[in-house]
CSV table of C-alpha atoms and ligand atoms in Angstrom, one decimal:
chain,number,residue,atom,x,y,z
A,1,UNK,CA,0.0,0.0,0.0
A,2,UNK,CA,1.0,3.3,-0.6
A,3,UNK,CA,1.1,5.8,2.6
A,4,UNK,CA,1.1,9.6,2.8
A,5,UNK,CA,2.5,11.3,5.6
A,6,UNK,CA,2.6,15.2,6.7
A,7,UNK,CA,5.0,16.5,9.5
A,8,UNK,CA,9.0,15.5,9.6
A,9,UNK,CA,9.8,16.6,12.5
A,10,UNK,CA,10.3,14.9,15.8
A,11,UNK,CA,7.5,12.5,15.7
A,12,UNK,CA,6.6,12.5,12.1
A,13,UNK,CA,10.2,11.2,11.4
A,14,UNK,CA,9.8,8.6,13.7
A,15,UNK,CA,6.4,7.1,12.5
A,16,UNK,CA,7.7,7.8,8.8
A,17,UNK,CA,10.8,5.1,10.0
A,18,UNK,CA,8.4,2.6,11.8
A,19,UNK,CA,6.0,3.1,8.4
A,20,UNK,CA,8.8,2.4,6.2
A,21,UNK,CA,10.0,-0.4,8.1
A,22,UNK,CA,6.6,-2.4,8.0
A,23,UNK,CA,6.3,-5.5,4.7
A,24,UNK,CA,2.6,-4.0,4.1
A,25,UNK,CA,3.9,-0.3,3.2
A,26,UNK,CA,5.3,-0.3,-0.7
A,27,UNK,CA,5.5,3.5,-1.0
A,28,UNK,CA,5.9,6.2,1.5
A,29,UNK,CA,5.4,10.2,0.0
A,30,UNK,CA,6.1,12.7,2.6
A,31,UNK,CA,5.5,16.5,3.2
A,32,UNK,CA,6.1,19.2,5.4
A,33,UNK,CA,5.8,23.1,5.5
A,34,UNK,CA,9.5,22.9,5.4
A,35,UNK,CA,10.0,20.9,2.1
A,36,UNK,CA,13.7,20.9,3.3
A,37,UNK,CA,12.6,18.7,6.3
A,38,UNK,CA,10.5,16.6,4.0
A,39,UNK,CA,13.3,15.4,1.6
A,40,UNK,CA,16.1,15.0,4.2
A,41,UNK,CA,13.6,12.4,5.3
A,42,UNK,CA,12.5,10.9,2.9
A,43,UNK,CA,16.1,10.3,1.0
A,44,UNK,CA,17.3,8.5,4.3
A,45,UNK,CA,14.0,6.3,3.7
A,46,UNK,CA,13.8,6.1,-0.2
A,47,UNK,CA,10.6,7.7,0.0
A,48,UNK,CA,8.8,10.6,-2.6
A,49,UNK,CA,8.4,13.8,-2.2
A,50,UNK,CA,5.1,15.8,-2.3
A,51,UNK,CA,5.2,19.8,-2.7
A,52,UNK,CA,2.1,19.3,-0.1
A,53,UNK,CA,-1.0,18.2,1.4
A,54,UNK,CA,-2.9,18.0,-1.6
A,55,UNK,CA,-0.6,17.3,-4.4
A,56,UNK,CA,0.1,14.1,-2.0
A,57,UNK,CA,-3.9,13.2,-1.5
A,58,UNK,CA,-4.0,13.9,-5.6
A,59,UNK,CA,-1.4,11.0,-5.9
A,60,UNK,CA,-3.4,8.7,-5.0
A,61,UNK,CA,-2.7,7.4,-0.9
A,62,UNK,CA,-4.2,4.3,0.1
A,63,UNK,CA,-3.9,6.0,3.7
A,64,UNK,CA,-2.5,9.2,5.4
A,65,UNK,CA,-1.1,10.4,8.5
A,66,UNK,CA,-0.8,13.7,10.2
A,67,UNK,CA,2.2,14.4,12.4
A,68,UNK,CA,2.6,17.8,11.7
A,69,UNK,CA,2.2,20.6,14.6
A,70,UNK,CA,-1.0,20.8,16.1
A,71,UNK,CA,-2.6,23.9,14.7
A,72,UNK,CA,-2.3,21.8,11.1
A,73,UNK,CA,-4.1,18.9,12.4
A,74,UNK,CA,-7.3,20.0,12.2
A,75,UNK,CA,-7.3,21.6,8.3
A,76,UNK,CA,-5.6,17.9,7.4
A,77,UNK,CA,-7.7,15.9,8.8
A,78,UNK,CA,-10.6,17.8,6.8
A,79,UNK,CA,-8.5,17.5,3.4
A,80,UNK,CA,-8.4,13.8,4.3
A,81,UNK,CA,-11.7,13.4,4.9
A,82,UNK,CA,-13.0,15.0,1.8
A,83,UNK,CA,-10.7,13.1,-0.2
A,84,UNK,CA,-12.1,10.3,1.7
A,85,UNK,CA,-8.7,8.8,2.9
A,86,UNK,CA,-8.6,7.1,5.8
A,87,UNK,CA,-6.2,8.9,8.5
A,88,UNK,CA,-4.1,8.5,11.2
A,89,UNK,CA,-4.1,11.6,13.1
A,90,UNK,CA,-1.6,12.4,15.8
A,91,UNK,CA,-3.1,13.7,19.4
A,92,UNK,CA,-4.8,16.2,19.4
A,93,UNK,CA,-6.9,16.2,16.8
A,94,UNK,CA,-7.7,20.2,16.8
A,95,UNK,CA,-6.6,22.7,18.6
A,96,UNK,CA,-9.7,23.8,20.2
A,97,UNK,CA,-12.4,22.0,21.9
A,98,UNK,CA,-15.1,23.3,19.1
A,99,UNK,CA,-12.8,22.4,16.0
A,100,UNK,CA,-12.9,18.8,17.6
A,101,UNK,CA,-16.8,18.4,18.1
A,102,UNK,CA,-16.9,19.5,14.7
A,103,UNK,CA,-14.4,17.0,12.7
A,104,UNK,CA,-16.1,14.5,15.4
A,105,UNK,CA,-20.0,15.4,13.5
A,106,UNK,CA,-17.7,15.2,9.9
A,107,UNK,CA,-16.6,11.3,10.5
A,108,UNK,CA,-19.9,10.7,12.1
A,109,UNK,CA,-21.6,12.1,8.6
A,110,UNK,CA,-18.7,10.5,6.4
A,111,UNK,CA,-18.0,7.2,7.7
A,112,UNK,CA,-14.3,8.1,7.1
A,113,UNK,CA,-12.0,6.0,9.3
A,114,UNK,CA,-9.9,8.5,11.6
A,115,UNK,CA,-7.5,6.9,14.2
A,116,UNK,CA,-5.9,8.6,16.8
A,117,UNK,CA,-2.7,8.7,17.9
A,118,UNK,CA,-3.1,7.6,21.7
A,119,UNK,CA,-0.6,4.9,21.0
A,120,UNK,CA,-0.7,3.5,25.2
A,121,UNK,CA,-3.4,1.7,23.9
A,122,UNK,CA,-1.3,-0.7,22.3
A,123,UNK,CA,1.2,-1.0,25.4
A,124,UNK,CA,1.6,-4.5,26.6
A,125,UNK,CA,1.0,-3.0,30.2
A,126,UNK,CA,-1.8,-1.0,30.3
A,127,UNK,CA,-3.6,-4.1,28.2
A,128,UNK,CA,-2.5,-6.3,31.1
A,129,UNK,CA,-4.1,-4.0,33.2
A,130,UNK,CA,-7.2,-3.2,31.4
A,131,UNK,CA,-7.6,-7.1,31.2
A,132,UNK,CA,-7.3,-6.9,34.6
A,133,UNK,CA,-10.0,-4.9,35.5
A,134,UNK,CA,-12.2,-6.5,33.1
A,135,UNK,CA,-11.8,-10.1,34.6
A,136,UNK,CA,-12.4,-8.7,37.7
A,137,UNK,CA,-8.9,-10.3,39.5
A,138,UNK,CA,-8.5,-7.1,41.1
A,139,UNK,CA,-12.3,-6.9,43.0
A,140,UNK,CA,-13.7,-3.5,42.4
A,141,UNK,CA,-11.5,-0.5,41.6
A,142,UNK,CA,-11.3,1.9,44.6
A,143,UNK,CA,-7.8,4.2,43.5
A,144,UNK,CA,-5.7,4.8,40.6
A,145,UNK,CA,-2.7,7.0,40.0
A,146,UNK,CA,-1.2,8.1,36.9
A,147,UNK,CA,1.4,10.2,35.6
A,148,UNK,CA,3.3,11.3,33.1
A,149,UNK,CA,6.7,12.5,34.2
A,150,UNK,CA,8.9,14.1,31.2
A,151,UNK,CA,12.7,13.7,31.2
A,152,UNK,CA,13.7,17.3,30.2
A,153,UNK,CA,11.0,19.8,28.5
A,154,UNK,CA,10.5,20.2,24.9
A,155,UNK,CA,12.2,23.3,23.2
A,156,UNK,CA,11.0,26.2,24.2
A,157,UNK,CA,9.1,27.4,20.4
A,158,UNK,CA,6.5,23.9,21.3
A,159,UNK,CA,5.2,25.2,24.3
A,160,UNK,CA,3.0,28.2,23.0
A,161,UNK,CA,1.4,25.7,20.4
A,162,UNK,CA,1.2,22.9,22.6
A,163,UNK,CA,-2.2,23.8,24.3
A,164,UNK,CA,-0.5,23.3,27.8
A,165,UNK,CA,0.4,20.3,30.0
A,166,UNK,CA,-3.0,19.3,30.7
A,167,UNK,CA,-4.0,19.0,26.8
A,168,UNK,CA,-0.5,18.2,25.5
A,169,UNK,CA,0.7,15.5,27.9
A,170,UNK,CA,-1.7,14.3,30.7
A,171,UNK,CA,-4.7,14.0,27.8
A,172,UNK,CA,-2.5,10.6,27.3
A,173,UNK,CA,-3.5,10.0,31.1
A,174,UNK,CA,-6.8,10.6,30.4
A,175,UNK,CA,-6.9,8.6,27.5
A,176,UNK,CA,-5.7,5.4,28.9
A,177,UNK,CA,-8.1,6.0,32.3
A,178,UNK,CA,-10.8,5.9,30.1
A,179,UNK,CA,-9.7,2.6,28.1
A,180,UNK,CA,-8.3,0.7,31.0
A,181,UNK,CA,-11.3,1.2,33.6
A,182,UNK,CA,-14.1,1.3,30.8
A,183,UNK,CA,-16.0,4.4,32.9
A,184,UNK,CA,-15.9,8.0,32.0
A,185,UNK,CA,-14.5,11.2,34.2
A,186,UNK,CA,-17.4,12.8,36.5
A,187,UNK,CA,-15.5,15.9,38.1
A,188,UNK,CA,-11.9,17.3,38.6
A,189,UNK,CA,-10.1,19.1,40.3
A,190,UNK,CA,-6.5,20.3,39.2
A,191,UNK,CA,-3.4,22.5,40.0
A,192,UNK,CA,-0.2,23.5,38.2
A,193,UNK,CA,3.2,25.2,39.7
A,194,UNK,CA,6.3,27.0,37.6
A,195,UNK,CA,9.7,25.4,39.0
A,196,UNK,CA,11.5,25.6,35.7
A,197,UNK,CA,11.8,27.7,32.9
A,198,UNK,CA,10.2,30.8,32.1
A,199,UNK,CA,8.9,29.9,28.6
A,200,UNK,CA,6.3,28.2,30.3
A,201,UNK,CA,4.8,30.7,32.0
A,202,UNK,CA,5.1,33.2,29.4
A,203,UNK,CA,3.0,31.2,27.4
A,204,UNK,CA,0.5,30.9,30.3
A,205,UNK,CA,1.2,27.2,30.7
A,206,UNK,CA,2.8,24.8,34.1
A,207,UNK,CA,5.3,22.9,34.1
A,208,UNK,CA,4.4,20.7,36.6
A,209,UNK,CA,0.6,19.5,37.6
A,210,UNK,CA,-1.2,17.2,39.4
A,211,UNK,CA,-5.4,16.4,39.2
A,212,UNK,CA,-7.6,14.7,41.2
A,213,UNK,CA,-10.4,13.0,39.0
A,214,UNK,CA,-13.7,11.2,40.2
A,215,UNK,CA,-14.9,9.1,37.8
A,216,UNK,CA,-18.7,8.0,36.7
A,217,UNK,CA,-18.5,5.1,39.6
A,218,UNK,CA,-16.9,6.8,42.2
A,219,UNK,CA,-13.6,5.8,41.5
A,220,UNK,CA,-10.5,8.1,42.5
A,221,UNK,CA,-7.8,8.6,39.9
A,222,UNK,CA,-4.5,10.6,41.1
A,223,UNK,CA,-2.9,12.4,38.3
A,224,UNK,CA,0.4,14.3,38.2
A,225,UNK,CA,2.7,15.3,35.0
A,226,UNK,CA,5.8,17.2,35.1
A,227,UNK,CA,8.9,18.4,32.4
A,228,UNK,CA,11.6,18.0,35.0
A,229,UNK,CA,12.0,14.2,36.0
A,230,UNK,CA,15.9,14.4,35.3
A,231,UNK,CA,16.1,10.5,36.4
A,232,UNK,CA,14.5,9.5,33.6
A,233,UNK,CA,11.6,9.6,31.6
A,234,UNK,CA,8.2,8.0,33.8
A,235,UNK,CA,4.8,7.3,32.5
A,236,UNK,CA,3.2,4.8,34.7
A,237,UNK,CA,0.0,3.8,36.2
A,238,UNK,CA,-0.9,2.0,39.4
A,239,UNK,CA,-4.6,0.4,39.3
A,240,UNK,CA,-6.0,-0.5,43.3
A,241,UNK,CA,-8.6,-2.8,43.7
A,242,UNK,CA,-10.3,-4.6,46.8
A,243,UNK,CA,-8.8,-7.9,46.3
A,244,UNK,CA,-5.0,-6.8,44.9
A,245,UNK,CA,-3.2,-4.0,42.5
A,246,UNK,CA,-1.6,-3.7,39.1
A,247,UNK,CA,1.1,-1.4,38.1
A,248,UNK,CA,1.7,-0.1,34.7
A,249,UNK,CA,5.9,0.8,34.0
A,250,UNK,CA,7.1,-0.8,36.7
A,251,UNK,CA,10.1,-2.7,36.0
A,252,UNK,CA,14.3,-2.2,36.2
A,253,UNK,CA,13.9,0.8,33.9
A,254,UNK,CA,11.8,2.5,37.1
A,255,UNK,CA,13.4,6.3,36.9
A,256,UNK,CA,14.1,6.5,40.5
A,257,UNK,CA,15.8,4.9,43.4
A,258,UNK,CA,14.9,3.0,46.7
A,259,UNK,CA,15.9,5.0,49.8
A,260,UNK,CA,15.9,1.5,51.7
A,261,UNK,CA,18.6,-0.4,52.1
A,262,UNK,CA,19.7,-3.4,50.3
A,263,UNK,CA,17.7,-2.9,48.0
A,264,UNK,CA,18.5,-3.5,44.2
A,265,UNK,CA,15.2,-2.4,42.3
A,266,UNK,CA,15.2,-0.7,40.2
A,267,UNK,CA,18.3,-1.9,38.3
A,268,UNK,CA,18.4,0.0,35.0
A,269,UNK,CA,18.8,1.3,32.8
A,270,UNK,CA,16.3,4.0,32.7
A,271,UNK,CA,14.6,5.2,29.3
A,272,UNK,CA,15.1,8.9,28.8
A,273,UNK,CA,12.0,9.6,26.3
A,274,UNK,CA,8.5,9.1,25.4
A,275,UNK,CA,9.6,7.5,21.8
A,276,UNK,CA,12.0,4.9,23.8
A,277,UNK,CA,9.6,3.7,26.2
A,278,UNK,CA,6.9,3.4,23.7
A,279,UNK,CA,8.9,2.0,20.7
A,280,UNK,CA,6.9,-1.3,20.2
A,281,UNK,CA,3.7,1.1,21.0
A,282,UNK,CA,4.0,3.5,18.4
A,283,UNK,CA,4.8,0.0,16.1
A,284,UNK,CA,1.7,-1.4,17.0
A,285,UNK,CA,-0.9,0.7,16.6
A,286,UNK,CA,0.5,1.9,12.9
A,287,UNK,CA,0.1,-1.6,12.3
A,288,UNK,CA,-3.2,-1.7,13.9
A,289,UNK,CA,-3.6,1.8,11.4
A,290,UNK,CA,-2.8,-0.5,8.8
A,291,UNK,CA,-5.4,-2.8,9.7
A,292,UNK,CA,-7.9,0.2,9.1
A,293,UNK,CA,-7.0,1.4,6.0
A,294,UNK,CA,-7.3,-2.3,4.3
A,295,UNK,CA,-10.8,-2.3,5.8
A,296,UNK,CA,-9.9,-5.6,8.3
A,297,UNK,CA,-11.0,-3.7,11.3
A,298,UNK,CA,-12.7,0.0,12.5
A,299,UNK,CA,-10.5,2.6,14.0
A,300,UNK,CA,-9.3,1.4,17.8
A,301,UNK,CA,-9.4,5.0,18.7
A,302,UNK,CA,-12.3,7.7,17.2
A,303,UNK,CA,-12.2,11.0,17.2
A,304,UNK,CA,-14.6,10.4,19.6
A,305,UNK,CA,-12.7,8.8,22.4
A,306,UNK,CA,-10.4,11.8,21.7
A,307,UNK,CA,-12.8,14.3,22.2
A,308,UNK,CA,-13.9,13.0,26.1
A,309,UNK,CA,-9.9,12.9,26.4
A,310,UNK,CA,-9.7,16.5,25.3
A,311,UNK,CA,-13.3,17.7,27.6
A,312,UNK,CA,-11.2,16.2,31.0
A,313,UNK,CA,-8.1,18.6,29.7
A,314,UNK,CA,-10.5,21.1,29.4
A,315,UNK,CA,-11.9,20.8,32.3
A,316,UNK,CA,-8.4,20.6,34.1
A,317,UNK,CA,-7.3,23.9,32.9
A,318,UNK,CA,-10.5,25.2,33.8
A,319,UNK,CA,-10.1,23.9,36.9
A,320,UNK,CA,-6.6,25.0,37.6
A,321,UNK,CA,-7.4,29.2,36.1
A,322,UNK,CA,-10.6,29.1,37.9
A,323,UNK,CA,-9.2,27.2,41.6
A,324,UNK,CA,-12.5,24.9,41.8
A,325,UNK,CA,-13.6,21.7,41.2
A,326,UNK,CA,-15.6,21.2,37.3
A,327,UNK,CA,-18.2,18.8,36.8
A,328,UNK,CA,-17.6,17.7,33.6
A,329,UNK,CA,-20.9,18.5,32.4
A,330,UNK,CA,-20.0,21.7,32.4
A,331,UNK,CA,-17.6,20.8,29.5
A,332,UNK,CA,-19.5,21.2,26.5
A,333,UNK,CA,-20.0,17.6,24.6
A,334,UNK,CA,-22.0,16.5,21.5
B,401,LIG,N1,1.5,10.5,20.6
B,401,LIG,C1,2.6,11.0,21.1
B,401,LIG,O1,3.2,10.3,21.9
B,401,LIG,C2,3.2,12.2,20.5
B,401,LIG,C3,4.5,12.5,20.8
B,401,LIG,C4,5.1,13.7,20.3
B,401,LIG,C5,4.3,14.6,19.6
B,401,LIG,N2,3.0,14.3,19.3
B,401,LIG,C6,2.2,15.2,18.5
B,401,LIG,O2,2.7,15.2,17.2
B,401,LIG,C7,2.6,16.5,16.7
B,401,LIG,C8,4.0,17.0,16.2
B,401,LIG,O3,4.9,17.0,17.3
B,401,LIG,P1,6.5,17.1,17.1
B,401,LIG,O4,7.1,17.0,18.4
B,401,LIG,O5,6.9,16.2,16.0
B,401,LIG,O6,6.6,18.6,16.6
B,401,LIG,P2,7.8,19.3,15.7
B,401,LIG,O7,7.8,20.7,16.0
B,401,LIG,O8,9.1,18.5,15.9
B,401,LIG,O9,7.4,18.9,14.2
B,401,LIG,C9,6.3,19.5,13.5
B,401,LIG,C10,6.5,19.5,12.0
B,401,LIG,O10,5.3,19.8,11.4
B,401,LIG,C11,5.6,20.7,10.3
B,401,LIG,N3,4.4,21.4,9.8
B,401,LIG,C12,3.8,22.4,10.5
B,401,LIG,N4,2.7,22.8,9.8
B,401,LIG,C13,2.5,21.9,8.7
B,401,LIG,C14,1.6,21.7,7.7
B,401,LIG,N5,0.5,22.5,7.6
B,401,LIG,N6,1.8,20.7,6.8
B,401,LIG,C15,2.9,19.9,6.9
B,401,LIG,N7,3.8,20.0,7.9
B,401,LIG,C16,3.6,21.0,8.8
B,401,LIG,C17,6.7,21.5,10.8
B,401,LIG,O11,7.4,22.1,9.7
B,401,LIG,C18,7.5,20.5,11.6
B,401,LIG,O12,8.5,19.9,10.7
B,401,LIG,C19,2.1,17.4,17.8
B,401,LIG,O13,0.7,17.7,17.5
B,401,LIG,C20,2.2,16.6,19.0
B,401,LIG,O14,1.2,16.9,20.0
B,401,LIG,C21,2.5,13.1,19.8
């Protein structure tokens, strides 16, 4: 099959490598705003070159994805749409709550497959773990915690466009509560502090943040996120139930350190990014995209599911300007 990809750059690279690497993907054709960017990539691939976005729909994809910057996601996704292509489209999906009800109504009217890049859905772990909770090992679910601890921030010229921690990095959070414990988010109630750099709250953004969800059922979920975990980069979950618990990321490559003694966990070596501690993640769930565009299965995550993962950001942020708890019926849905 023959793939289209928009966006070189630090993740759009990456997926353009796993792409190329896969037996079902003949032909890669890449773009980017900066058509510099787009052929450095695709000669180390052997892939074409398309001027852009539509002059690589016009040549005919079997499938597209969008790793561009996030303001360019949403006027993609509608190219790709009414060229009737199905897409892969990195988190988030728009930019703005609004923009995502709407391209939510457009594959609802179109039938268009969209997939979504939450790619912890196809971690070994948190499938463990959401297996877990469906067999009912664990007795009912009373606590979780969550978070998404960065190594070292991202350069300073992402923050402004990144829509803050809440959407950009602990939506990933809220994502994978919703898919492990099968219940939606109820209420929230979240706060943010500036311990590093200034560029953060310049652009009106944290760099650290913690929330404290109540879900549909009652259930308590702990969420924290941060940019400065310099032992190593930490995304983990802990799931508590009354008859036992299951933790997410917790193995030798823990980034931190017992203060007991004697003991030798964790080992090592840590994993110092998002794209290393996801690898055979981000693998999967383009194969799973794959999967879509020959029509074998439905997209394993809809705009849809991305929207309720964008409403609890929303609500978060709301939550952290306004200093109260949200209902998240106060978060406008469809
Ligand atoms: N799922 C994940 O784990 C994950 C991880 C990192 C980034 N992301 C998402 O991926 C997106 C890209 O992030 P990044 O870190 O690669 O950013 P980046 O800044 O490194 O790269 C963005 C690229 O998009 C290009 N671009 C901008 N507008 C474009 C347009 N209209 N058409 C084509 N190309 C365009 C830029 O020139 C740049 O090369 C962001 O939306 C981010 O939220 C997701």
């Amino acid at each position: 099959m023959r793939i289209g990809l928009a966006g070189a750059g630090r993740i759009g690279a990456f997926h353009a490598r796993t792409l190329a690497a896969l037996d079902f993907v003949d032909e890669l054709v890449v773009t980017d705003a900066d058509l510099g960017a787009a052929k450095t990539l695709a000669d180390e691939l052997g892939a074409d070159v398309a001027p852009d976005t539509e002059a690589l729909l016009a040549s005919g994809v079997d499938g597209f994805v969008i790793a561009a910057a996030t303001p360019a996601h949403a006027p993609l996704l509608r190219q790709s749409i009414a060229a009737g292509v199905p897409t892969f489209c990195e988190k988030p999906v728009a930019s703005t709550l609004a923009e995502t009800i709407g391209l939510a109504d457009l594959v609802a009217s179109t039938g268009v497959q969209v997939h979504v890049g939450f790619q912890r859905r196809f971690d070994a772990g948190y499938r463990r773990a959401r297996a877990a909770v469906e067999s009912g090992e664990l007795g009912f679910i009373h606590s979780i915690r969550a978070n998404t601890h960065d190594q070292a921030p991202p350069h300073a010229s992402y923050v402004p466009t990144s829509g803050g921690i809440f959407r950009d990095c602990n939506v990933h959070d809220f994502d994978i509560l919703r898919f492990v414990t099968g219940r939606e988010v109820a209420s929230v109630y979240a706060t943010g502090a500036n311990k590093g750099a200034d560029f953060f709250s310049a652009a009106g953004d944290v760099d650290t943040a913690g929330a404290l969800l109540t879900l549909d059922d009652g259930t308590i979920a702990l969420i924290s996120s941060t940019r400065y975990n310099g032992a190593g980069h930490d995304v983990r979950m802990e799931v508590h139930g009354e008859k036992g618990t299951i933790a997410v990321g917790l193995d030798h490559s823990l980034a931190m350190r017992s203060a007991e003694e004697g003991v030798d966990f964790p080992r090592g070596p840590q994993k110092w990014s998002f794209m290393e501690r996801f690898l055979p993640a981000y693998q999967a769930e383009l194969t799973a995209f794959a999967e879509v565009v020959r029509g074998e299965r439905t997209s394993p995550c809809t705009v849809r599911d991305a929207l309720e993962a964008s409403r609890i950001a929303e609500a978060c942020e709301l939550s952290r300007a306004e200093r109260r708890p949200v209902a998240l019926f106060e978060i406008k849905g469809i």
